[in-house]
Short mmCIF file of C-alpha atoms in Angstrom, two decimals:
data_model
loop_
_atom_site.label_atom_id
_atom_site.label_comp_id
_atom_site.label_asym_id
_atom_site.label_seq_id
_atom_site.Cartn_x
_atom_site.Cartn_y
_atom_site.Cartn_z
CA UNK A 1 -46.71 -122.24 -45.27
CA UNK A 2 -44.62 -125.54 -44.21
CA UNK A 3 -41.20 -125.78 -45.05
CA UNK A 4 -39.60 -128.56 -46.72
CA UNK A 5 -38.61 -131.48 -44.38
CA UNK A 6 -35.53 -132.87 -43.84
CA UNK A 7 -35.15 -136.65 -45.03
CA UNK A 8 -32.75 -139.01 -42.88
CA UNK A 9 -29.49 -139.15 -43.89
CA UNK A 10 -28.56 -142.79 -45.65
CA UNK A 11 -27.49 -145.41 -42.80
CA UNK A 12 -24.48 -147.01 -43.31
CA UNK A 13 -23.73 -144.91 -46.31
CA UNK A 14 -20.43 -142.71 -46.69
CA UNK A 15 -23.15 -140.01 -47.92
CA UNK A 16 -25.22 -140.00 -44.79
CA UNK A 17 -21.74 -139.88 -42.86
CA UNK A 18 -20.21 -136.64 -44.65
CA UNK A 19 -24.28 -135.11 -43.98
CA UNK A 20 -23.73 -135.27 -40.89
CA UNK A 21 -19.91 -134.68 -40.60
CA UNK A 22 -20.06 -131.15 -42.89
CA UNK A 23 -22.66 -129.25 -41.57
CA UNK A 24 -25.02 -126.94 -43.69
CA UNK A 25 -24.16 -126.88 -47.16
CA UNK A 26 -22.27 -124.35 -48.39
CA UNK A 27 -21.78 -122.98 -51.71
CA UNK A 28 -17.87 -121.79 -52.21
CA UNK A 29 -15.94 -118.51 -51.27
CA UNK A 30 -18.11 -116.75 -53.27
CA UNK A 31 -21.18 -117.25 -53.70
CA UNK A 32 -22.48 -119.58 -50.22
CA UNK A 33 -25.18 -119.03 -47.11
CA UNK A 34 -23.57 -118.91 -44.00
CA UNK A 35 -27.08 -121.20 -43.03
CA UNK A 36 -28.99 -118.05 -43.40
CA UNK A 37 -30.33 -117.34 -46.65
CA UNK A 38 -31.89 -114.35 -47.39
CA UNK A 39 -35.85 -113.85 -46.69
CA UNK A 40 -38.17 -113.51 -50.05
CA UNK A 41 -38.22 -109.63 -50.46
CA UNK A 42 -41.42 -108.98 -52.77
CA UNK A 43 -44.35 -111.05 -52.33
CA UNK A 44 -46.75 -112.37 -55.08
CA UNK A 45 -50.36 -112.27 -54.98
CA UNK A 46 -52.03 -115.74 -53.74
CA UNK A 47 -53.67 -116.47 -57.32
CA UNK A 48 -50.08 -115.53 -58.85
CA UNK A 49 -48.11 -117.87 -56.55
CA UNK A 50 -50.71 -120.71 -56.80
CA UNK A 51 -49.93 -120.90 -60.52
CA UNK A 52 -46.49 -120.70 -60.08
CA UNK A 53 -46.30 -123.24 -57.45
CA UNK A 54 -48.60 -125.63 -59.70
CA UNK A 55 -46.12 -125.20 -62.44
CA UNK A 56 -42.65 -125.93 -60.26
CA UNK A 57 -44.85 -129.23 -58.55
CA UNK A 58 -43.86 -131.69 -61.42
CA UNK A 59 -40.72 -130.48 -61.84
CA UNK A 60 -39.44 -130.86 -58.34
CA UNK A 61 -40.92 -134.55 -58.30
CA UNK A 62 -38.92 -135.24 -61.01
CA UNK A 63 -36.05 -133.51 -59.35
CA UNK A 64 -36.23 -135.70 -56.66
CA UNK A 65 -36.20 -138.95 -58.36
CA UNK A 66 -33.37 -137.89 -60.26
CA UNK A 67 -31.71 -136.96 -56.64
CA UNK A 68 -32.31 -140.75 -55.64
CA UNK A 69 -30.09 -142.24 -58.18
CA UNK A 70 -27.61 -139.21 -57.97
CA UNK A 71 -27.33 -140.41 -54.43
CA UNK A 72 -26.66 -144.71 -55.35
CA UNK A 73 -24.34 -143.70 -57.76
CA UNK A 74 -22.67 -141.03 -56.14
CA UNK A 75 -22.23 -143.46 -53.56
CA UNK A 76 -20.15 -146.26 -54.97
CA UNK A 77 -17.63 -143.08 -56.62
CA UNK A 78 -17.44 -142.64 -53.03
CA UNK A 79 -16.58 -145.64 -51.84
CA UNK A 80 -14.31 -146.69 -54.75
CA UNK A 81 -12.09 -143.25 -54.52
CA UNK A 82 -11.91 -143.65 -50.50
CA UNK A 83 -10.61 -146.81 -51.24
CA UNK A 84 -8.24 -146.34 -53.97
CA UNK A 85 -7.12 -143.24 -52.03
CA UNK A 86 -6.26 -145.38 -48.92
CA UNK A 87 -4.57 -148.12 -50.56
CA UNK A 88 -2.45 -145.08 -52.23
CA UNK A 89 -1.86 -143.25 -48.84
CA UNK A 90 -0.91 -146.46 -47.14
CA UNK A 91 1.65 -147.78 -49.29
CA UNK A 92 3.12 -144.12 -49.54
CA UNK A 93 3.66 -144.04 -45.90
CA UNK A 94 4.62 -147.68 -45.18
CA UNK A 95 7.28 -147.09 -48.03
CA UNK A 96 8.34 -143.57 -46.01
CA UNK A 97 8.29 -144.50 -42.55
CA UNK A 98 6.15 -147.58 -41.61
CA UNK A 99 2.82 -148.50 -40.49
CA UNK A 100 2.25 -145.45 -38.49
CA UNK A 101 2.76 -143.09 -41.33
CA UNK A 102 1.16 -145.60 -43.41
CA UNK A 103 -2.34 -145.93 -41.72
CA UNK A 104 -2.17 -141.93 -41.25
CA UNK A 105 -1.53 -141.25 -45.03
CA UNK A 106 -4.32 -144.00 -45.39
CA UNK A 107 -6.49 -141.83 -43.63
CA UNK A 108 -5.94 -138.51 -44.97
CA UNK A 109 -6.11 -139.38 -48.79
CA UNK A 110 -9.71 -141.28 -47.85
CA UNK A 111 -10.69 -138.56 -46.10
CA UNK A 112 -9.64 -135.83 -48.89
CA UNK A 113 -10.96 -138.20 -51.60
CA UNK A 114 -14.35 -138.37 -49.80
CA UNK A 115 -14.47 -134.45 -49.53
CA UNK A 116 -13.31 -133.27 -52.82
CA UNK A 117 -15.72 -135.72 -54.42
CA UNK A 118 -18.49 -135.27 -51.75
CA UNK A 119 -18.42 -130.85 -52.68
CA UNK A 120 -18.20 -132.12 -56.42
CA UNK A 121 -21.38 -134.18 -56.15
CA UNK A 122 -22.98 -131.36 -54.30
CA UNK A 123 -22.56 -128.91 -56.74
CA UNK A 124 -23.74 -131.01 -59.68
CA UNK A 125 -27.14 -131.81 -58.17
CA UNK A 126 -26.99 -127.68 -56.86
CA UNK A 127 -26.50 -126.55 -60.50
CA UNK A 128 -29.41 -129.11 -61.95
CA UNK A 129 -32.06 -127.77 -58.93
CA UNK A 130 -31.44 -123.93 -60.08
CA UNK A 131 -31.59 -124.65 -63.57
CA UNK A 132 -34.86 -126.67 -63.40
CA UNK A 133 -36.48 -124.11 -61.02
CA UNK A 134 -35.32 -120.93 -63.03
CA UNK A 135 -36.57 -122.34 -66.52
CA UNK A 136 -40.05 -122.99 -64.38
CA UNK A 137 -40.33 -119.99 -62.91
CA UNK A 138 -38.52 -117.24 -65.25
CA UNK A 139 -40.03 -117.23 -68.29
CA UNK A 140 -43.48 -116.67 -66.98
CA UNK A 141 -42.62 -114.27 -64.42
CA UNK A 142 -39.79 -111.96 -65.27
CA UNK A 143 -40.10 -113.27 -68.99
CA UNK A 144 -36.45 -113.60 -69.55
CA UNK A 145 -34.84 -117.29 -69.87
CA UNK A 146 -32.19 -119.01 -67.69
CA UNK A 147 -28.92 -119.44 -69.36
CA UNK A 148 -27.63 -123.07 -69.26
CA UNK A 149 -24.40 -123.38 -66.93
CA UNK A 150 -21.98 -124.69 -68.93
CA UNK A 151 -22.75 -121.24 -71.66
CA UNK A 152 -22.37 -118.72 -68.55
CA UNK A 153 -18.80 -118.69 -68.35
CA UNK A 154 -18.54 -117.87 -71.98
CA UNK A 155 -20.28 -114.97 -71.38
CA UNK A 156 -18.08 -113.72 -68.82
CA UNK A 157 -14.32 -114.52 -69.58
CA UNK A 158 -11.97 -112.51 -67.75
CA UNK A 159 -10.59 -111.19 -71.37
CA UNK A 160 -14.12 -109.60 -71.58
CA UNK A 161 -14.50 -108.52 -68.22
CA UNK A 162 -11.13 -106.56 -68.55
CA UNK A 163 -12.52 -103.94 -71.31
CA UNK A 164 -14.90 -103.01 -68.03
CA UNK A 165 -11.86 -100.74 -66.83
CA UNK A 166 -11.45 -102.58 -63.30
CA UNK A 167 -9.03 -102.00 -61.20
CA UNK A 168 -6.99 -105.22 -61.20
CA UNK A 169 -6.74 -108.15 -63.80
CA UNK A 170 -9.65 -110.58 -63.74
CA UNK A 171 -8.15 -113.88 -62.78
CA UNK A 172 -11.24 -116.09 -62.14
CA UNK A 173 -14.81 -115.71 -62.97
CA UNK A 174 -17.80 -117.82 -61.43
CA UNK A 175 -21.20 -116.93 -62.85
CA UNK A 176 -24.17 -117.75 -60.45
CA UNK A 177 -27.14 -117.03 -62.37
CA UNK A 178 -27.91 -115.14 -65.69
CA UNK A 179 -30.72 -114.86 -67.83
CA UNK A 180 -31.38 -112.95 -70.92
CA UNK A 181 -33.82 -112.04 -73.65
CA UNK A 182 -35.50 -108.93 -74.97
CA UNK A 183 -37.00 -105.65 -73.56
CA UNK A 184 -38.70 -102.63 -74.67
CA UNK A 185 -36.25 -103.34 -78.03
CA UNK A 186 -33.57 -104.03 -76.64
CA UNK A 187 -31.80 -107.06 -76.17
CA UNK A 188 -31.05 -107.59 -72.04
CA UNK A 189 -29.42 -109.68 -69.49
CA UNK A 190 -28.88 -109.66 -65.74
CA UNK A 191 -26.47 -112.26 -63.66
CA UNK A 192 -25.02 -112.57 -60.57
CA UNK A 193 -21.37 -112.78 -61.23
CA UNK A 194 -18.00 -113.15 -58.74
CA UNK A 195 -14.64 -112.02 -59.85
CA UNK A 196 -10.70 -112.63 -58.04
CA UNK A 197 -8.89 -110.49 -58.87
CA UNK A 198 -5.42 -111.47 -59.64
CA UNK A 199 -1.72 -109.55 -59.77
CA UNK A 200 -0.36 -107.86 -62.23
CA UNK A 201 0.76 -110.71 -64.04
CA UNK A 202 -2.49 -112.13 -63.27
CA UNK A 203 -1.16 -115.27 -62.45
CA UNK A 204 -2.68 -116.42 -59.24
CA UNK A 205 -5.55 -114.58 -57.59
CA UNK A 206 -4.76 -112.71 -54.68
CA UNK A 207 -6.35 -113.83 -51.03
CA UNK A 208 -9.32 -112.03 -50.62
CA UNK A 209 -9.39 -110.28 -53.96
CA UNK A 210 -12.95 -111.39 -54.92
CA UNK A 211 -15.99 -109.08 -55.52
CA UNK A 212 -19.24 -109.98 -56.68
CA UNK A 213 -21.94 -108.11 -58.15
CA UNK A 214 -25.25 -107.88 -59.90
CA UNK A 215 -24.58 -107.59 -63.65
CA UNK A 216 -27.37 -105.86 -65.49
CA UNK A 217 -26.65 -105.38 -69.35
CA UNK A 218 -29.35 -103.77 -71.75
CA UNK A 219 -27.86 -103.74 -75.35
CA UNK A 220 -28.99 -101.36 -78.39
CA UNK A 221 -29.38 -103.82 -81.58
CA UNK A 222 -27.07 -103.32 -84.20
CA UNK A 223 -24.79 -100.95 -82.44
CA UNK A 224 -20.79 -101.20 -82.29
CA UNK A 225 -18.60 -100.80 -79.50
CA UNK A 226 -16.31 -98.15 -78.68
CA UNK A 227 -14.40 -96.64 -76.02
CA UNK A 228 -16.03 -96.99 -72.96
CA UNK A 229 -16.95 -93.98 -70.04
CA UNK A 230 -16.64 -95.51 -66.94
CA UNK A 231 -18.63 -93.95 -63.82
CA UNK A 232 -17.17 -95.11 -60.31
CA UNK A 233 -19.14 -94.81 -57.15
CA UNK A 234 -17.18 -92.26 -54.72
CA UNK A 235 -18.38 -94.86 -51.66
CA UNK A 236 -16.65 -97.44 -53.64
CA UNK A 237 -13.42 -99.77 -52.37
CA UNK A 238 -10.15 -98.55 -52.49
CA UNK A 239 -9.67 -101.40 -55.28
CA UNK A 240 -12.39 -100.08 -57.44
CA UNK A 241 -11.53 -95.97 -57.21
CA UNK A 242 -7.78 -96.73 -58.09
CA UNK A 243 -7.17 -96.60 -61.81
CA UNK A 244 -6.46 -100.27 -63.63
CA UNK A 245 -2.73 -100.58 -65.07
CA UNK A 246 -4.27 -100.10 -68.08
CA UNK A 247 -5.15 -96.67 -67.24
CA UNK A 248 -8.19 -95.14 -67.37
CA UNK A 249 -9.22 -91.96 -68.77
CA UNK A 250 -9.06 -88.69 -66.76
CA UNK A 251 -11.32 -87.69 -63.91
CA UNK A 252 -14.40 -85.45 -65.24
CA UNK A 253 -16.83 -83.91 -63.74
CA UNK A 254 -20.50 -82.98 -64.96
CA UNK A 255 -21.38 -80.32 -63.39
CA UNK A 256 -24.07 -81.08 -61.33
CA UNK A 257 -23.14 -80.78 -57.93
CA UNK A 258 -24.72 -83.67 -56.32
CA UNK A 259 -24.05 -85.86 -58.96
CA UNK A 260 -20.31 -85.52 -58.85
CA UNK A 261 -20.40 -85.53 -54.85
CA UNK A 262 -21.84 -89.07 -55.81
CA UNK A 263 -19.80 -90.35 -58.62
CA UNK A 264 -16.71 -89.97 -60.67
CA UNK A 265 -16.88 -90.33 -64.56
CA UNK A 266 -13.61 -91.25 -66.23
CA UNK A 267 -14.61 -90.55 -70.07
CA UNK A 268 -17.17 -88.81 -72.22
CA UNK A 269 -19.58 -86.80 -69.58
CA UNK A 270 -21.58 -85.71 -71.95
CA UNK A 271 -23.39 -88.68 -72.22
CA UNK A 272 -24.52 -88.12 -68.84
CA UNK A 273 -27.51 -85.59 -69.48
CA UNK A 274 -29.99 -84.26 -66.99
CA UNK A 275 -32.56 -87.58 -67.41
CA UNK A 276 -29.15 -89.78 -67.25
CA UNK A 277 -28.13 -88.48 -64.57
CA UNK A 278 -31.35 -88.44 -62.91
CA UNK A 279 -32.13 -92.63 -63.72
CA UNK A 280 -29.07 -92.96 -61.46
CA UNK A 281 -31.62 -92.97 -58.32
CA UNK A 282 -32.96 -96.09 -59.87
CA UNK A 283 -30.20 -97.77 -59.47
CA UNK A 284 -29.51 -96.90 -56.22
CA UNK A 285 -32.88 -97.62 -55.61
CA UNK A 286 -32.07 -101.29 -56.13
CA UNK A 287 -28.67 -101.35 -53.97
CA UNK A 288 -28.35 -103.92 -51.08
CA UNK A 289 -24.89 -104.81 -50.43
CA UNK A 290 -23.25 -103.10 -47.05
CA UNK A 291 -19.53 -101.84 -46.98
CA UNK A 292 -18.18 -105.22 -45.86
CA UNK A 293 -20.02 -106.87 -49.21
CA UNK A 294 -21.01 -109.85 -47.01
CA UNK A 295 -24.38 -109.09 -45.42
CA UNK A 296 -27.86 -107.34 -47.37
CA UNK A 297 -29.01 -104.15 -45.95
CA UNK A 298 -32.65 -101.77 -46.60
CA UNK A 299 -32.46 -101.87 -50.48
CA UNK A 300 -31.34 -98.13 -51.46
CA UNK A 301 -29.42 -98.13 -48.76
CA UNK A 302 -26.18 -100.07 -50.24
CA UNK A 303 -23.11 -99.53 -51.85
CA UNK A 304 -23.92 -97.60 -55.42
CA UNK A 305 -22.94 -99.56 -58.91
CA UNK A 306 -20.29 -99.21 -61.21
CA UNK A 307 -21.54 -98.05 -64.50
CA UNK A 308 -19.67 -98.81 -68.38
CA UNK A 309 -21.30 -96.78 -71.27
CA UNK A 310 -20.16 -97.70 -74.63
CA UNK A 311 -21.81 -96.87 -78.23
CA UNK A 312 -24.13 -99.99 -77.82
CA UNK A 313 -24.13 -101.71 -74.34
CA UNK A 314 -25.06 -99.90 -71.02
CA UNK A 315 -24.11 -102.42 -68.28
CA UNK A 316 -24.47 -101.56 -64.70
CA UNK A 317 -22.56 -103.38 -61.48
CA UNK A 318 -23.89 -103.51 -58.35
CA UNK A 319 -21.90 -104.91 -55.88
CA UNK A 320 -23.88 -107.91 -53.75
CA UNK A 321 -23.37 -109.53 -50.44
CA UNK A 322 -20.42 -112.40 -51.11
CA UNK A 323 -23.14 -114.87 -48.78
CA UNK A 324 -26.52 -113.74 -50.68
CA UNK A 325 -28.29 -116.94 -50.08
CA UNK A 326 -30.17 -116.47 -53.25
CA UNK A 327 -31.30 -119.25 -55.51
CA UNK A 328 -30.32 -121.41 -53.12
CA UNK A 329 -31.75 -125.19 -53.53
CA UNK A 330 -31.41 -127.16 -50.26
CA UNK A 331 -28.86 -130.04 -50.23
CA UNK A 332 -29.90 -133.49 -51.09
CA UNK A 333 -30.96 -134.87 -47.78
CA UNK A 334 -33.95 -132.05 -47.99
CA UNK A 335 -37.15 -132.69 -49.72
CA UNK A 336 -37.83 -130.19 -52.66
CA UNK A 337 -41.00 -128.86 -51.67
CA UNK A 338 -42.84 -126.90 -54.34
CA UNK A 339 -44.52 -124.70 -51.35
CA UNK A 340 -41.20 -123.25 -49.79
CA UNK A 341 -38.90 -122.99 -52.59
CA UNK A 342 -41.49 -121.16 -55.29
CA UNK A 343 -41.99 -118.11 -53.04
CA UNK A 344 -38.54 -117.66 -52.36
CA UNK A 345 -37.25 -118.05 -56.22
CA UNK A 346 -39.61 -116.22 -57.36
CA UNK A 347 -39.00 -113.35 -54.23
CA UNK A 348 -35.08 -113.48 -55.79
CA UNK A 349 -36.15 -113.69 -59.74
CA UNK A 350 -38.46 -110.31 -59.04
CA UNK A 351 -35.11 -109.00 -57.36
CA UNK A 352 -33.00 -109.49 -60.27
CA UNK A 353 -35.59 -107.85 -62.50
CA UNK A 354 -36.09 -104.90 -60.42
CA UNK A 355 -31.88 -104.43 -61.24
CA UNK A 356 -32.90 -104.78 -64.78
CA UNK A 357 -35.78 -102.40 -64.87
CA UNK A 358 -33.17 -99.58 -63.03
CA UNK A 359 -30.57 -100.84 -65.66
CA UNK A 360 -33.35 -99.59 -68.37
CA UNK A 361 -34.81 -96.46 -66.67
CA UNK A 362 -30.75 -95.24 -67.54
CA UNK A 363 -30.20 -96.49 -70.81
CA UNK A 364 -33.51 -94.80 -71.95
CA UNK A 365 -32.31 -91.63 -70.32
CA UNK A 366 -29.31 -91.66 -72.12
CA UNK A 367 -31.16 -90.93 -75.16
CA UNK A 368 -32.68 -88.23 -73.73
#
C-alpha cells in the first residue's frame, strides 16, 4: 500500500510560505498528532476494504478540487489581512515611537494576521475532509451516521455535561467526532469529546484542566431521566475521584469484592447486579488511554471509564489520549489518496464501535 504524496507547496504564495514555516499540522490543545498518528488497529478483509476504498475514490476527487479553490481564495484573505494588519501595526508604532516601532508592529500584526487566519483555514478544510470521509465510510460499516459539525456542540453543552457529576464546572467543550443512530432498540451514539474544566465560577478554564474521552451513550426509548448513579474508576485522576461542588451522593459499595477494589459507585448500587457488574470487563476491554492521557497503550490495558446510569440513558466515558491522531485528514498540501486514508478511517470507525458494543454489553446487563 502507497501512501499519499505530498504536493509542492504554492511558489510565491503566502500559503506555500506558512507550509513550510509551521511544520506538521496540528490540530489544537486537544485533540492534535504530535506527527504521529495512531496505526489502524483492526484490519478489514481485502474484498471488504476494496469496496470501501471504491466508495471513498469519488469522494476524495471531489475533495480535492474543492481543496484547489479553498487554496486561491484562501489566499487573497491572506494577503489582504497581512496587509491591512501591517498598515495597522505601522501607523500604531510610528504614532508611539517612530519608524522602528513602526516597521516592528508592522511585522507582528502581518505575521499574527497570517497565523490566526492560516489555523482558521486549516480547520475548515480539516472539518469538510472528516465529514466527507465519515458519511462514506460509516454508514456502511459501523451503520451509524456522522453528525454534521456545526449540530455536535449542541449535543454537548457544558449545561448538559454538568448533570454527569464531574468534578469541576465544564467551561469549554470541543466535540471531535460523533455519530448516532439505532441498535438492538435502542437509540445510540458514540463521540470523541474534550472538556476544560473551569473554576468555580467557571469563568475562565484553568491551564491544563482539559480531559478528553470516548463518549458512548445507548438510550432506552421513551424513558425519563432521573437522578443519576455515578461509578468512578479508583485508577482515576485526583480531579475525577474528588466530589463536584455540587456534591455527589455518598460512597457505596456493592459488595463484590473485586468490583469495589475497582470502582466506586456514588448512588443507587443496586442497579449494579451480577451481569452489570460483570459487562464492566467490556469496557475495560476497550480502554487505551495511559495515566498521562497523552499516548495509546495495549487496549485493556488503560485507564477504566467513568460510568452515569440514569432511568433512560447509560453513557460510559473513557478517557483517550489528548494526541489520538484519529480521523486525522492530512493538511492541504497532501494528496487525498483513497488507498491510505480508507484503511485507517475505517481502522478508527471499527474502534469507536467496539466502545459502543462494550457500552451495550452493560446496558443489557442492567436489565438483567
Amino acid at each position: 500500500m502507497t501512501g499519499p504524496a505530498a504536493a509542492q507547496p504554492p511558489r510565491g504564495t503566502l500559503l506555500g510560505l506558512l507550509s513550510l514555516l509551521g511544520g506538521p499540522h496540528q490540530r489544537g490543545r486537544q485533540f492534535g498528532s504530535l506527527g504521529r498518528p495512531r496505526q489502524p488497529g483492526p484490519v478489514l478483509p481485502e474484498g471488504q476494504l476494496a469496496g470501501l476504498q471504491a466508495r471513498l475514490g469519488p469522494v476524495l476527487a471531489r475533495l480535492d478540487a474543492e481543496r484547489q479553490s479553498w487554496v486561491r481564495q484562501t489566499e487573497r484573505e491572506l494577503r489582504l489581512a497581512a496587509g491591512g494588519a501591517a498598515l495597522g501595526g505601522l501607523g500604531l508604532g510610528w504614532s508611539m515611537g517612530g519608524l522602528v516601532t513602526g516597521v516592528a508592529l508592522m511585522l507582528g500584526g502581518a505575521g499574527f494576521a497570517l497565523l490566526l487566519l492560516m489555523g482558521r483555514a486549516q480547520g475548515t478544510t480539516r472539518e469538510a475532509a472528516k465529514q466527507a470521509i465519515a458519511e462514506a465510510l460509516a454508514p456502511e460499516l459501523i451503520g451509524l451516521s456522522p453528525v454534521p459539525p456545526g449540530a455536535r456542540a449542541q449535543r454537548f453543552t457544558p449545561e448538559r455535561l454538568a448533570g454527569w457529576g464531574l468534578s469541576r464546572p465544564v467551561h469549554t467543550v470541543t466535540v471531535d467526532e460523533c455519530l448516532t443512530g439505532e441498535r438492538g432498540g435502542f437509540k445510540v451514539s458514540i463521540a470523541r469529546v474534550g472538556m476544560f474544566f473551569g473554576n468555580e465560577n467557571n469563568r475562565t478554564a484553568e491551564v491544563g484542566g482539559g480531559a478528553c474521552f470516548v463518549v458512548a451513550e445507548v438510550t432506552t426509548p421513551g424513558a425519563a431521566e432521573g437522578d443519576a448513579t455515578v461509578v468512578v474508576p479508583q485508577d482515576a485522576a485526583l480531579a475525577f475521584r474528588t466530589a463536584p461542588s455540587a456534591g455527589r451522593p455518598p460512597a457505596a459499595t456493592t459488595g463484590d469484592a473485586d468490583f469495589d477494589a475497582r470502582y466506586r459507585v456514588h448512588g443507587d448500587p443496586s442497579l449494579l447486579g451480577p451481569e452489570a457488574r460483570k459487562a464492566f470487563a467490556a469496557l475495560e476491554a476497550v480502554t487505551r488511554a495511559d495515566p498521562t492521557c497523552t499516548r495509546d497503550v495495549t487496549p485493556g490495558t488503560g485507564l477504566r471509564p467513568f460510568v452515569i446510569l440514569r432511568p433512560g440513558p447509560v453513557t460510559v466515558l473513557t478517557p483517550l489520549a489528548l494526541f489520538d491522531g484519529a480521523f486525522e485528514p492530512p493538511p492541504f498540501l497532501v494528496a487525498l489518496d483513497a488507498a491510505s486514508l480508507t484503511p485507517r478511517f475505517a481502522s478508527d470507525l471499527l474502534i469507536l464501535n467496539d466502545h459502543l458494543a462494550a457500552a451495550m454489553t452493560l446496558t443489557k446487563g442492567l436489565f438483567r
